[in-house]
Amino acid sequence: MNLTLKVWRQANSESKGKMETYQIADVSPDMSFLEMMDVLNEQLMTQGIDPIAFDHDCREGICGMCSMFINGEAHGPDRLVTTCQLHMRKFNNGDTITIEPFRAKAFPVIKDLTVDRSAFDRVQQAGGFVSVNTSGNTQDANAIPIDKHDADKAFDAATCIGCGACVATCKNASAMLFVSAKVSQYSLLPQGKVEATERVMNMVKQMDEEGFGNCTNTGACEVECPKGISLENIARMNREYLYASLKG
Amino acid sequence: MTLTASSIGRKVAMALSGIFLVLFLTQHFSINILSVFSENLFNEVSHFMGNNPIVQFILQPILIFGVLFHFIMGFVLELQNSKSRKIKYSSYKGSANASWMSRNMIYSGIVILSFLGLHFYDFWVPEMNYKYVEVLPLDPNRYFGELVHKFHSPFRVAIYALSFIFLSLHLVHGFASSFQSMGINNKYSKTIKSFTTFFSVVVPLGFIFIALFHHLN
């Protein structure tokens, strides 16, 4: 396949970026999107052009590092996949592909397609944990019986890899799907219920401070999420937040 | 902490005011549709609503507050959301993952707000003038005539019809969305969505029917 790529180039967080156009030839349909980017970078380096910076790590949809906005969609046109799992067979010979970084005020661009998603880390640090007394008499987790439905829902929420596609795709750059998944994965389990009130209040407060937008229930985040995190989690977080607010 | 200080609080406030306005819309429609069946009954109910002190001095101010709150909060949220992404995407395929209605609530809302301006000018301002400025004598039979008079102009009927189409688009997303905002997403959500679609079609279509009925008669 021969493709035209329009890629966002930005030297650093301070500089003003712009879209650059590159041609790439002989792309195999079996390549992953990131392999295609690797080939493009080799081509650019032989031409003496600075290679395109992009985030990646595991390249098997687990780590949540890859973060490209491809042809107007987070992680590209495929569903339930990350950019590294997207294959070139989803495109046609002669296509023009637009590649941009995940854009949000809370995700500033570091360089080219890499963005700073540490806002998610700070939200997680605000309450996304269960405090455990490790004085030597810690209870075995398996000693606490958990309803199968709750365990499944908690597991589903815990599959969120924190890639930020929900923020990138939301027209308001809202982080509600991510935060609600992290709230839910703990609050559904008896171990997490103890700190549920404090957790939801602190995580939502941090989310707001980071500059994410307000959720308007468009549902775009659920559609674009590579892990299929459900909007049910947002409803659960709303319930818990309301309950926590009323409780004071 | 006040309810509107957090993003979730603002969502809930929008949802509650929205549901309140849906209830008002239902009541308004229930009264207006009477004008199609019985002039006397419509006059009787309208006279009660226009002169009952509880409706006039308690419910009406609450309604005006609800309308203002919903619109002002809508604009505040839109302004905040527009600041959350400083550099826009050069390619953004919103239609791939969300409905047009859900992505354009502000525009359907602006059309409804403009319509409300016209509606207030047509009915509310003359009513206030009649009762509290000129202090004209009570006339329990004037309401039907006032209603029909407004729908003589085909231009006005067209504006009303267009506005109600936008109201329908606003409700299709907004009504069911209110429940999600309040944390209700369970086995009843499918029923809520079906009822939302039913309500969003039937009520605005009913209002258009009333306007056309009086125009044609």
PDB file of N, CA, C and O in Angstrom, chain B residues 96-155:
ATOM      1  N   ALA B  96     -18.730   9.103  14.547  1.00  0.00           N
ATOM      2  CA  ALA B  96     -18.354   7.685  14.610  1.00  0.00           C
ATOM      3  C   ALA B  96     -18.696   7.060  15.957  1.00  0.00           C
ATOM      4  O   ALA B  96     -18.809   5.842  16.080  1.00  0.00           O
ATOM      5  N   ASN B  97     -18.866   7.886  16.971  1.00  0.00           N
ATOM      6  CA  ASN B  97     -19.049   7.302  18.295  1.00  0.00           C
ATOM      7  C   ASN B  97     -20.126   7.972  19.160  1.00  0.00           C
ATOM      8  O   ASN B  97     -20.326   7.568  20.298  1.00  0.00           O
ATOM      9  N   ALA B  98     -20.777   8.992  18.635  1.00  0.00           N
ATOM     10  CA  ALA B  98     -21.829   9.644  19.438  1.00  0.00           C
ATOM     11  C   ALA B  98     -22.872  10.264  18.516  1.00  0.00           C
ATOM     12  O   ALA B  98     -22.564  10.654  17.389  1.00  0.00           O
ATOM     13  N   SER B  99     -24.100  10.352  19.016  1.00  0.00           N
ATOM     14  CA  SER B  99     -25.191  10.886  18.190  1.00  0.00           C
ATOM     15  C   SER B  99     -25.056  12.398  17.993  1.00  0.00           C
ATOM     16  O   SER B  99     -24.441  13.085  18.820  1.00  0.00           O
ATOM     17  N   TRP B 100     -25.643  12.892  16.919  1.00  0.00           N
ATOM     18  CA  TRP B 100     -25.613  14.341  16.643  1.00  0.00           C
ATOM     19  C   TRP B 100     -26.264  15.095  17.798  1.00  0.00           C
ATOM     20  O   TRP B 100     -25.767  16.135  18.232  1.00  0.00           O
ATOM     21  N   MET B 101     -27.370  14.549  18.299  1.00  0.00           N
ATOM     22  CA  MET B 101     -28.112  15.221  19.366  1.00  0.00           C
ATOM     23  C   MET B 101     -27.233  15.406  20.608  1.00  0.00           C
ATOM     24  O   MET B 101     -27.220  16.474  21.219  1.00  0.00           O
ATOM     25  N   SER B 102     -26.519  14.344  20.980  1.00  0.00           N
ATOM     26  CA  SER B 102     -25.712  14.424  22.199  1.00  0.00           C
ATOM     27  C   SER B 102     -24.557  15.398  22.047  1.00  0.00           C
ATOM     28  O   SER B 102     -24.101  15.989  23.024  1.00  0.00           O
ATOM     29  N   ARG B 103     -24.062  15.587  20.820  1.00  0.00           N
ATOM     30  CA  ARG B 103     -22.907  16.463  20.609  1.00  0.00           C
ATOM     31  C   ARG B 103     -23.304  17.920  20.403  1.00  0.00           C
ATOM     32  O   ARG B 103     -22.451  18.792  20.395  1.00  0.00           O
ATOM     33  N   ASN B 104     -24.592  18.157  20.198  1.00  0.00           N
ATOM     34  CA  ASN B 104     -25.021  19.521  19.850  1.00  0.00           C
ATOM     35  C   ASN B 104     -26.143  20.038  20.743  1.00  0.00           C
ATOM     36  O   ASN B 104     -26.992  20.811  20.293  1.00  0.00           O
ATOM     37  N   MET B 105     -26.111  19.630  22.003  1.00  0.00           N
ATOM     38  CA  MET B 105     -27.150  20.069  22.945  1.00  0.00           C
ATOM     39  C   MET B 105     -27.169  21.589  23.086  1.00  0.00           C
ATOM     40  O   MET B 105     -28.227  22.193  23.260  1.00  0.00           O
ATOM     41  N   ILE B 106     -25.998  22.208  23.005  1.00  0.00           N
ATOM     42  CA  ILE B 106     -25.939  23.667  23.162  1.00  0.00           C
ATOM     43  C   ILE B 106     -26.698  24.360  22.021  1.00  0.00           C
ATOM     44  O   ILE B 106     -27.391  25.349  22.248  1.00  0.00           O
ATOM     45  N   TYR B 107     -26.598  23.810  20.803  1.00  0.00           N
ATOM     46  CA  TYR B 107     -27.268  24.461  19.662  1.00  0.00           C
ATOM     47  C   TYR B 107     -28.783  24.243  19.708  1.00  0.00           C
ATOM     48  O   TYR B 107     -29.554  25.181  19.466  1.00  0.00           O
ATOM     49  N   SER B 108     -29.193  23.003  20.031  1.00  0.00           N
ATOM     50  CA  SER B 108     -30.641  22.782  20.156  1.00  0.00           C
ATOM     51  C   SER B 108     -31.173  23.613  21.323  1.00  0.00           C
ATOM     52  O   SER B 108     -32.276  24.153  21.270  1.00  0.00           O
ATOM     53  N   GLY B 109     -30.348  23.753  22.367  1.00  0.00           N
ATOM     54  CA  GLY B 109     -30.745  24.557  23.522  1.00  0.00           C
ATOM     55  C   GLY B 109     -30.897  26.029  23.165  1.00  0.00           C
ATOM     56  O   GLY B 109     -31.834  26.690  23.625  1.00  0.00           O
ATOM     57  N   ILE B 110     -29.991  26.539  22.322  1.00  0.00           N
ATOM     58  CA  ILE B 110     -30.073  27.957  21.917  1.00  0.00           C
ATOM     59  C   ILE B 110     -31.347  28.197  21.097  1.00  0.00           C
ATOM     60  O   ILE B 110     -32.022  29.219  21.268  1.00  0.00           O
ATOM     61  N   VAL B 111     -31.699  27.233  20.241  1.00  0.00           N
ATOM     62  CA  VAL B 111     -32.938  27.379  19.447  1.00  0.00           C
ATOM     63  C   VAL B 111     -34.145  27.420  20.393  1.00  0.00           C
ATOM     64  O   VAL B 111     -35.038  28.252  20.248  1.00  0.00           O
ATOM     65  N   ILE B 112     -34.130  26.525  21.393  1.00  0.00           N
ATOM     66  CA  ILE B 112     -35.252  26.473  22.342  1.00  0.00           C
ATOM     67  C   ILE B 112     -35.320  27.780  23.147  1.00  0.00           C
ATOM     68  O   ILE B 112     -36.403  28.326  23.387  1.00  0.00           O
ATOM     69  N   LEU B 113     -34.144  28.285  23.542  1.00  0.00           N
ATOM     70  CA  LEU B 113     -34.102  29.547  24.290  1.00  0.00           C
ATOM     71  C   LEU B 113     -34.675  30.692  23.446  1.00  0.00           C
ATOM     72  O   LEU B 113     -35.450  31.516  23.950  1.00  0.00           O
ATOM     73  N   SER B 114     -34.304  30.730  22.164  1.00  0.00           N
ATOM     74  CA  SER B 114     -34.823  31.774  21.261  1.00  0.00           C
ATOM     75  C   SER B 114     -36.338  31.648  21.142  1.00  0.00           C
ATOM     76  O   SER B 114     -37.071  32.643  21.160  1.00  0.00           O
ATOM     77  N   PHE B 115     -36.792  30.389  21.029  1.00  0.00           N
ATOM     78  CA  PHE B 115     -38.229  30.139  20.938  1.00  0.00           C
ATOM     79  C   PHE B 115     -38.941  30.628  22.204  1.00  0.00           C
ATOM     80  O   PHE B 115     -40.024  31.224  22.134  1.00  0.00           O
ATOM     81  N   LEU B 116     -38.306  30.376  23.353  1.00  0.00           N
ATOM     82  CA  LEU B 116     -38.920  30.804  24.617  1.00  0.00           C
ATOM     83  C   LEU B 116     -39.087  32.315  24.654  1.00  0.00           C
ATOM     84  O   LEU B 116     -40.069  32.826  25.206  1.00  0.00           O
ATOM     85  N   GLY B 117     -38.109  33.018  24.057  1.00  0.00           N
ATOM     86  CA  GLY B 117     -38.215  34.481  23.960  1.00  0.00           C
ATOM     87  C   GLY B 117     -39.478  34.870  23.214  1.00  0.00           C
ATOM     88  O   GLY B 117     -40.258  35.722  23.674  1.00  0.00           O
ATOM     89  N   LEU B 118     -39.699  34.231  22.072  1.00  0.00           N
ATOM     90  CA  LEU B 118     -40.886  34.500  21.261  1.00  0.00           C
ATOM     91  C   LEU B 118     -42.155  34.100  22.012  1.00  0.00           C
ATOM     92  O   LEU B 118     -43.156  34.821  22.008  1.00  0.00           O
ATOM     93  N   HIS B 119     -42.081  32.947  22.689  1.00  0.00           N
ATOM     94  CA  HIS B 119     -43.234  32.410  23.415  1.00  0.00           C
ATOM     95  C   HIS B 119     -43.628  33.341  24.565  1.00  0.00           C
ATOM     96  O   HIS B 119     -44.817  33.576  24.811  1.00  0.00           O
ATOM     97  N   PHE B 120     -42.635  33.860  25.266  1.00  0.00           N
ATOM     98  CA  PHE B 120     -42.894  34.816  26.348  1.00  0.00           C
ATOM     99  C   PHE B 120     -43.524  36.087  25.778  1.00  0.00           C
ATOM    100  O   PHE B 120     -44.447  36.642  26.357  1.00  0.00           O
ATOM    101  N   TYR B 121     -42.984  36.534  24.631  1.00  0.00           N
ATOM    102  CA  TYR B 121     -43.501  37.735  23.986  1.00  0.00           C
ATOM    103  C   TYR B 121     -44.955  37.517  23.554  1.00  0.00           C
ATOM    104  O   TYR B 121     -45.796  38.405  23.671  1.00  0.00           O
ATOM    105  N   ASP B 122     -45.246  36.307  23.087  1.00  0.00           N
ATOM    106  CA  ASP B 122     -46.588  35.989  22.593  1.00  0.00           C
ATOM    107  C   ASP B 122     -47.624  35.845  23.707  1.00  0.00           C
ATOM    108  O   ASP B 122     -48.750  36.300  23.581  1.00  0.00           O
ATOM    109  N   PHE B 123     -47.237  35.159  24.778  1.00  0.00           N
ATOM    110  CA  PHE B 123     -48.241  34.793  25.785  1.00  0.00           C
ATOM    111  C   PHE B 123     -47.988  35.354  27.181  1.00  0.00           C
ATOM    112  O   PHE B 123     -48.898  35.862  27.822  1.00  0.00           O
ATOM    113  N   TRP B 124     -46.749  35.205  27.643  1.00  0.00           N
ATOM    114  CA  TRP B 124     -46.483  35.552  29.041  1.00  0.00           C
ATOM    115  C   TRP B 124     -46.536  37.063  29.261  1.00  0.00           C
ATOM    116  O   TRP B 124     -47.158  37.539  30.206  1.00  0.00           O
ATOM    117  N   VAL B 125     -45.903  37.836  28.376  1.00  0.00           N
ATOM    118  CA  VAL B 125     -45.877  39.294  28.526  1.00  0.00           C
ATOM    119  C   VAL B 125     -47.298  39.875  28.451  1.00  0.00           C
ATOM    120  O   VAL B 125     -47.702  40.641  29.345  1.00  0.00           O
ATOM    121  N   PRO B 126     -48.102  39.508  27.425  1.00  0.00           N
ATOM    122  CA  PRO B 126     -49.490  40.025  27.403  1.00  0.00           C
ATOM    123  C   PRO B 126     -50.289  39.620  28.638  1.00  0.00           C
ATOM    124  O   PRO B 126     -51.111  40.402  29.145  1.00  0.00           O
ATOM    125  N   GLU B 127     -50.027  38.407  29.141  1.00  0.00           N
ATOM    126  CA  GLU B 127     -50.750  37.916  30.325  1.00  0.00           C
ATOM    127  C   GLU B 127     -50.401  38.766  31.555  1.00  0.00           C
ATOM    128  O   GLU B 127     -51.281  39.157  32.330  1.00  0.00           O
ATOM    129  N   MET B 128     -49.095  39.013  31.727  1.00  0.00           N
ATOM    130  CA  MET B 128     -48.649  39.836  32.862  1.00  0.00           C
ATOM    131  C   MET B 128     -49.218  41.256  32.735  1.00  0.00           C
ATOM    132  O   MET B 128     -49.633  41.880  33.714  1.00  0.00           O
ATOM    133  N   ASN B 129     -49.216  41.759  31.501  1.00  0.00           N
ATOM    134  CA  ASN B 129     -49.745  43.092  31.227  1.00  0.00           C
ATOM    135  C   ASN B 129     -51.237  43.162  31.568  1.00  0.00           C
ATOM    136  O   ASN B 129     -51.705  44.114  32.205  1.00  0.00           O
ATOM    137  N   TYR B 130     -51.959  42.142  31.154  1.00  0.00           N
ATOM    138  CA  TYR B 130     -53.415  42.065  31.370  1.00  0.00           C
ATOM    139  C   TYR B 130     -53.745  42.088  32.869  1.00  0.00           C
ATOM    140  O   TYR B 130     -54.615  42.824  33.331  1.00  0.00           O
ATOM    141  N   LYS B 131     -52.969  41.242  33.596  1.00  0.00           N
ATOM    142  CA  LYS B 131     -53.333  41.054  35.007  1.00  0.00           C
ATOM    143  C   LYS B 131     -52.726  42.080  35.957  1.00  0.00           C
ATOM    144  O   LYS B 131     -53.363  42.505  36.912  1.00  0.00           O
ATOM    145  N   TYR B 132     -51.458  42.447  35.699  1.00  0.00           N
ATOM    146  CA  TYR B 132     -50.765  43.236  36.721  1.00  0.00           C
ATOM    147  C   TYR B 132     -50.412  44.668  36.310  1.00  0.00           C
ATOM    148  O   TYR B 132     -50.054  45.461  37.157  1.00  0.00           O
ATOM    149  N   VAL B 133     -50.459  44.973  34.993  1.00  0.00           N
ATOM    150  CA  VAL B 133     -50.133  46.337  34.572  1.00  0.00           C
ATOM    151  C   VAL B 133     -51.424  47.115  34.311  1.00  0.00           C
ATOM    152  O   VAL B 133     -51.710  48.109  34.969  1.00  0.00           O
ATOM    153  N   GLU B 134     -52.226  46.583  33.374  1.00  0.00           N
ATOM    154  CA  GLU B 134     -53.490  47.267  33.071  1.00  0.00           C
ATOM    155  C   GLU B 134     -54.592  46.900  34.057  1.00  0.00           C
ATOM    156  O   GLU B 134     -55.602  47.585  34.151  1.00  0.00           O
ATOM    157  N   VAL B 135     -54.376  45.772  34.760  1.00  0.00           N
ATOM    158  CA  VAL B 135     -55.331  45.243  35.748  1.00  0.00           C
ATOM    159  C   VAL B 135     -56.754  45.245  35.179  1.00  0.00           C
ATOM    160  O   VAL B 135     -57.679  45.869  35.720  1.00  0.00           O
ATOM    161  N   LEU B 136     -56.892  44.507  34.084  1.00  0.00           N
ATOM    162  CA  LEU B 136     -58.190  44.411  33.416  1.00  0.00           C
ATOM    163  C   LEU B 136     -59.090  43.428  34.167  1.00  0.00           C
ATOM    164  O   LEU B 136     -58.593  42.556  34.897  1.00  0.00           O
ATOM    165  N   PRO B 137     -60.394  43.530  33.997  1.00  0.00           N
ATOM    166  CA  PRO B 137     -61.306  42.630  34.732  1.00  0.00           C
ATOM    167  C   PRO B 137     -61.131  41.164  34.313  1.00  0.00           C
ATOM    168  O   PRO B 137     -60.768  40.875  33.172  1.00  0.00           O
ATOM    169  N   LEU B 138     -61.389  40.280  35.266  1.00  0.00           N
ATOM    170  CA  LEU B 138     -61.264  38.840  35.002  1.00  0.00           C
ATOM    171  C   LEU B 138     -62.214  38.418  33.882  1.00  0.00           C
ATOM    172  O   LEU B 138     -63.368  38.816  33.875  1.00  0.00           O
ATOM    173  N   ASP B 139     -61.693  37.642  32.947  1.00  0.00           N
ATOM    174  CA  ASP B 139     -62.521  37.138  31.857  1.00  0.00           C
ATOM    175  C   ASP B 139     -62.176  35.666  31.635  1.00  0.00           C
ATOM    176  O   ASP B 139     -61.170  35.348  30.984  1.00  0.00           O
ATOM    177  N   PRO B 140     -62.968  34.767  32.203  1.00  0.00           N
ATOM    178  CA  PRO B 140     -62.629  33.343  32.117  1.00  0.00           C
ATOM    179  C   PRO B 140     -62.741  32.763  30.705  1.00  0.00           C
ATOM    180  O   PRO B 140     -62.371  31.612  30.494  1.00  0.00           O
ATOM    181  N   ASN B 141     -63.236  33.526  29.753  1.00  0.00           N
ATOM    182  CA  ASN B 141     -63.438  32.987  28.409  1.00  0.00           C
ATOM    183  C   ASN B 141     -62.469  33.540  27.351  1.00  0.00           C
ATOM    184  O   ASN B 141     -62.657  33.332  26.168  1.00  0.00           O
ATOM    185  N   ARG B 142     -61.424  34.252  27.804  1.00  0.00           N
ATOM    186  CA  ARG B 142     -60.557  34.930  26.824  1.00  0.00           C
ATOM    187  C   ARG B 142     -59.430  34.033  26.300  1.00  0.00           C
ATOM    188  O   ARG B 142     -58.867  34.299  25.236  1.00  0.00           O
ATOM    189  N   TYR B 143     -59.098  32.955  27.004  1.00  0.00           N
ATOM    190  CA  TYR B 143     -57.867  32.194  26.732  1.00  0.00           C
ATOM    191  C   TYR B 143     -57.866  31.501  25.372  1.00  0.00           C
ATOM    192  O   TYR B 143     -56.874  31.528  24.651  1.00  0.00           O
ATOM    193  N   PHE B 144     -58.963  30.853  25.034  1.00  0.00           N
ATOM    194  CA  PHE B 144     -59.021  30.107  23.760  1.00  0.00           C
ATOM    195  C   PHE B 144     -58.815  31.059  22.581  1.00  0.00           C
ATOM    196  O   PHE B 144     -58.041  30.778  21.671  1.00  0.00           O
ATOM    197  N   GLY B 145     -59.501  32.209  22.632  1.00  0.00           N
ATOM    198  CA  GLY B 145     -59.388  33.203  21.563  1.00  0.00           C
ATOM    199  C   GLY B 145     -57.957  33.710  21.416  1.00  0.00           C
ATOM    200  O   GLY B 145     -57.445  33.867  20.306  1.00  0.00           O
ATOM    201  N   GLU B 146     -57.294  33.941  22.572  1.00  0.00           N
ATOM    202  CA  GLU B 146     -55.904  34.426  22.538  1.00  0.00           C
ATOM    203  C   GLU B 146     -54.987  33.390  21.901  1.00  0.00           C
ATOM    204  O   GLU B 146     -54.089  33.727  21.132  1.00  0.00           O
ATOM    205  N   LEU B 147     -55.239  32.142  22.216  1.00  0.00           N
ATOM    206  CA  LEU B 147     -54.418  31.043  21.677  1.00  0.00           C
ATOM    207  C   LEU B 147     -54.582  30.943  20.159  1.00  0.00           C
ATOM    208  O   LEU B 147     -53.593  30.925  19.418  1.00  0.00           O
ATOM    209  N   VAL B 148     -55.832  30.903  19.735  1.00  0.00           N
ATOM    210  CA  VAL B 148     -56.128  30.745  18.304  1.00  0.00           C
ATOM    211  C   VAL B 148     -55.577  31.931  17.505  1.00  0.00           C
ATOM    212  O   VAL B 148     -55.013  31.756  16.426  1.00  0.00           O
ATOM    213  N   HIS B 149     -55.716  33.119  18.081  1.00  0.00           N
ATOM    214  CA  HIS B 149     -55.249  34.339  17.410  1.00  0.00           C
ATOM    215  C   HIS B 149     -53.757  34.262  17.054  1.00  0.00           C
ATOM    216  O   HIS B 149     -53.331  34.694  15.984  1.00  0.00           O
ATOM    217  N   LYS B 150     -52.980  33.663  17.975  1.00  0.00           N
ATOM    218  CA  LYS B 150     -51.527  33.594  17.766  1.00  0.00           C
ATOM    219  C   LYS B 150     -51.165  32.686  16.596  1.00  0.00           C
ATOM    220  O   LYS B 150     -50.069  32.795  16.039  1.00  0.00           O
ATOM    221  N   PHE B 151     -52.041  31.754  16.277  1.00  0.00           N
ATOM    222  CA  PHE B 151     -51.705  30.796  15.221  1.00  0.00           C
ATOM    223  C   PHE B 151     -52.338  31.144  13.876  1.00  0.00           C
ATOM    224  O   PHE B 151     -52.422  30.297  12.997  1.00  0.00           O
ATOM    225  N   HIS B 152     -52.754  32.378  13.716  1.00  0.00           N
ATOM    226  CA  HIS B 152     -53.257  32.817  12.393  1.00  0.00           C
ATOM    227  C   HIS B 152     -52.129  32.902  11.384  1.00  0.00           C
ATOM    228  O   HIS B 152     -52.254  32.494  10.241  1.00  0.00           O
ATOM    229  N   SER B 153     -50.985  33.397  11.837  1.00  0.00           N
ATOM    230  CA  SER B 153     -49.861  33.623  10.927  1.00  0.00           C
ATOM    231  C   SER B 153     -49.139  32.302  10.595  1.00  0.00           C
ATOM    232  O   SER B 153     -48.665  31.610  11.503  1.00  0.00           O
ATOM    233  N   PRO B 154     -49.054  31.979   9.288  1.00  0.00           N
ATOM    234  CA  PRO B 154     -48.336  30.744   8.926  1.00  0.00           C
ATOM    235  C   PRO B 154     -46.850  30.831   9.268  1.00  0.00           C
ATOM    236  O   PRO B 154     -46.212  29.815   9.564  1.00  0.00           O
ATOM    237  N   PHE B 155     -46.314  32.047   9.273  1.00  0.00           N
ATOM    238  CA  PHE B 155     -44.906  32.255   9.604  1.00  0.00           C
ATOM    239  C   PHE B 155     -44.627  31.852  11.052  1.00  0.00           C
ATOM    240  O   PHE B 155     -43.680  31.144  11.363  1.00  0.00           O
TER     241      PHE B 155
END
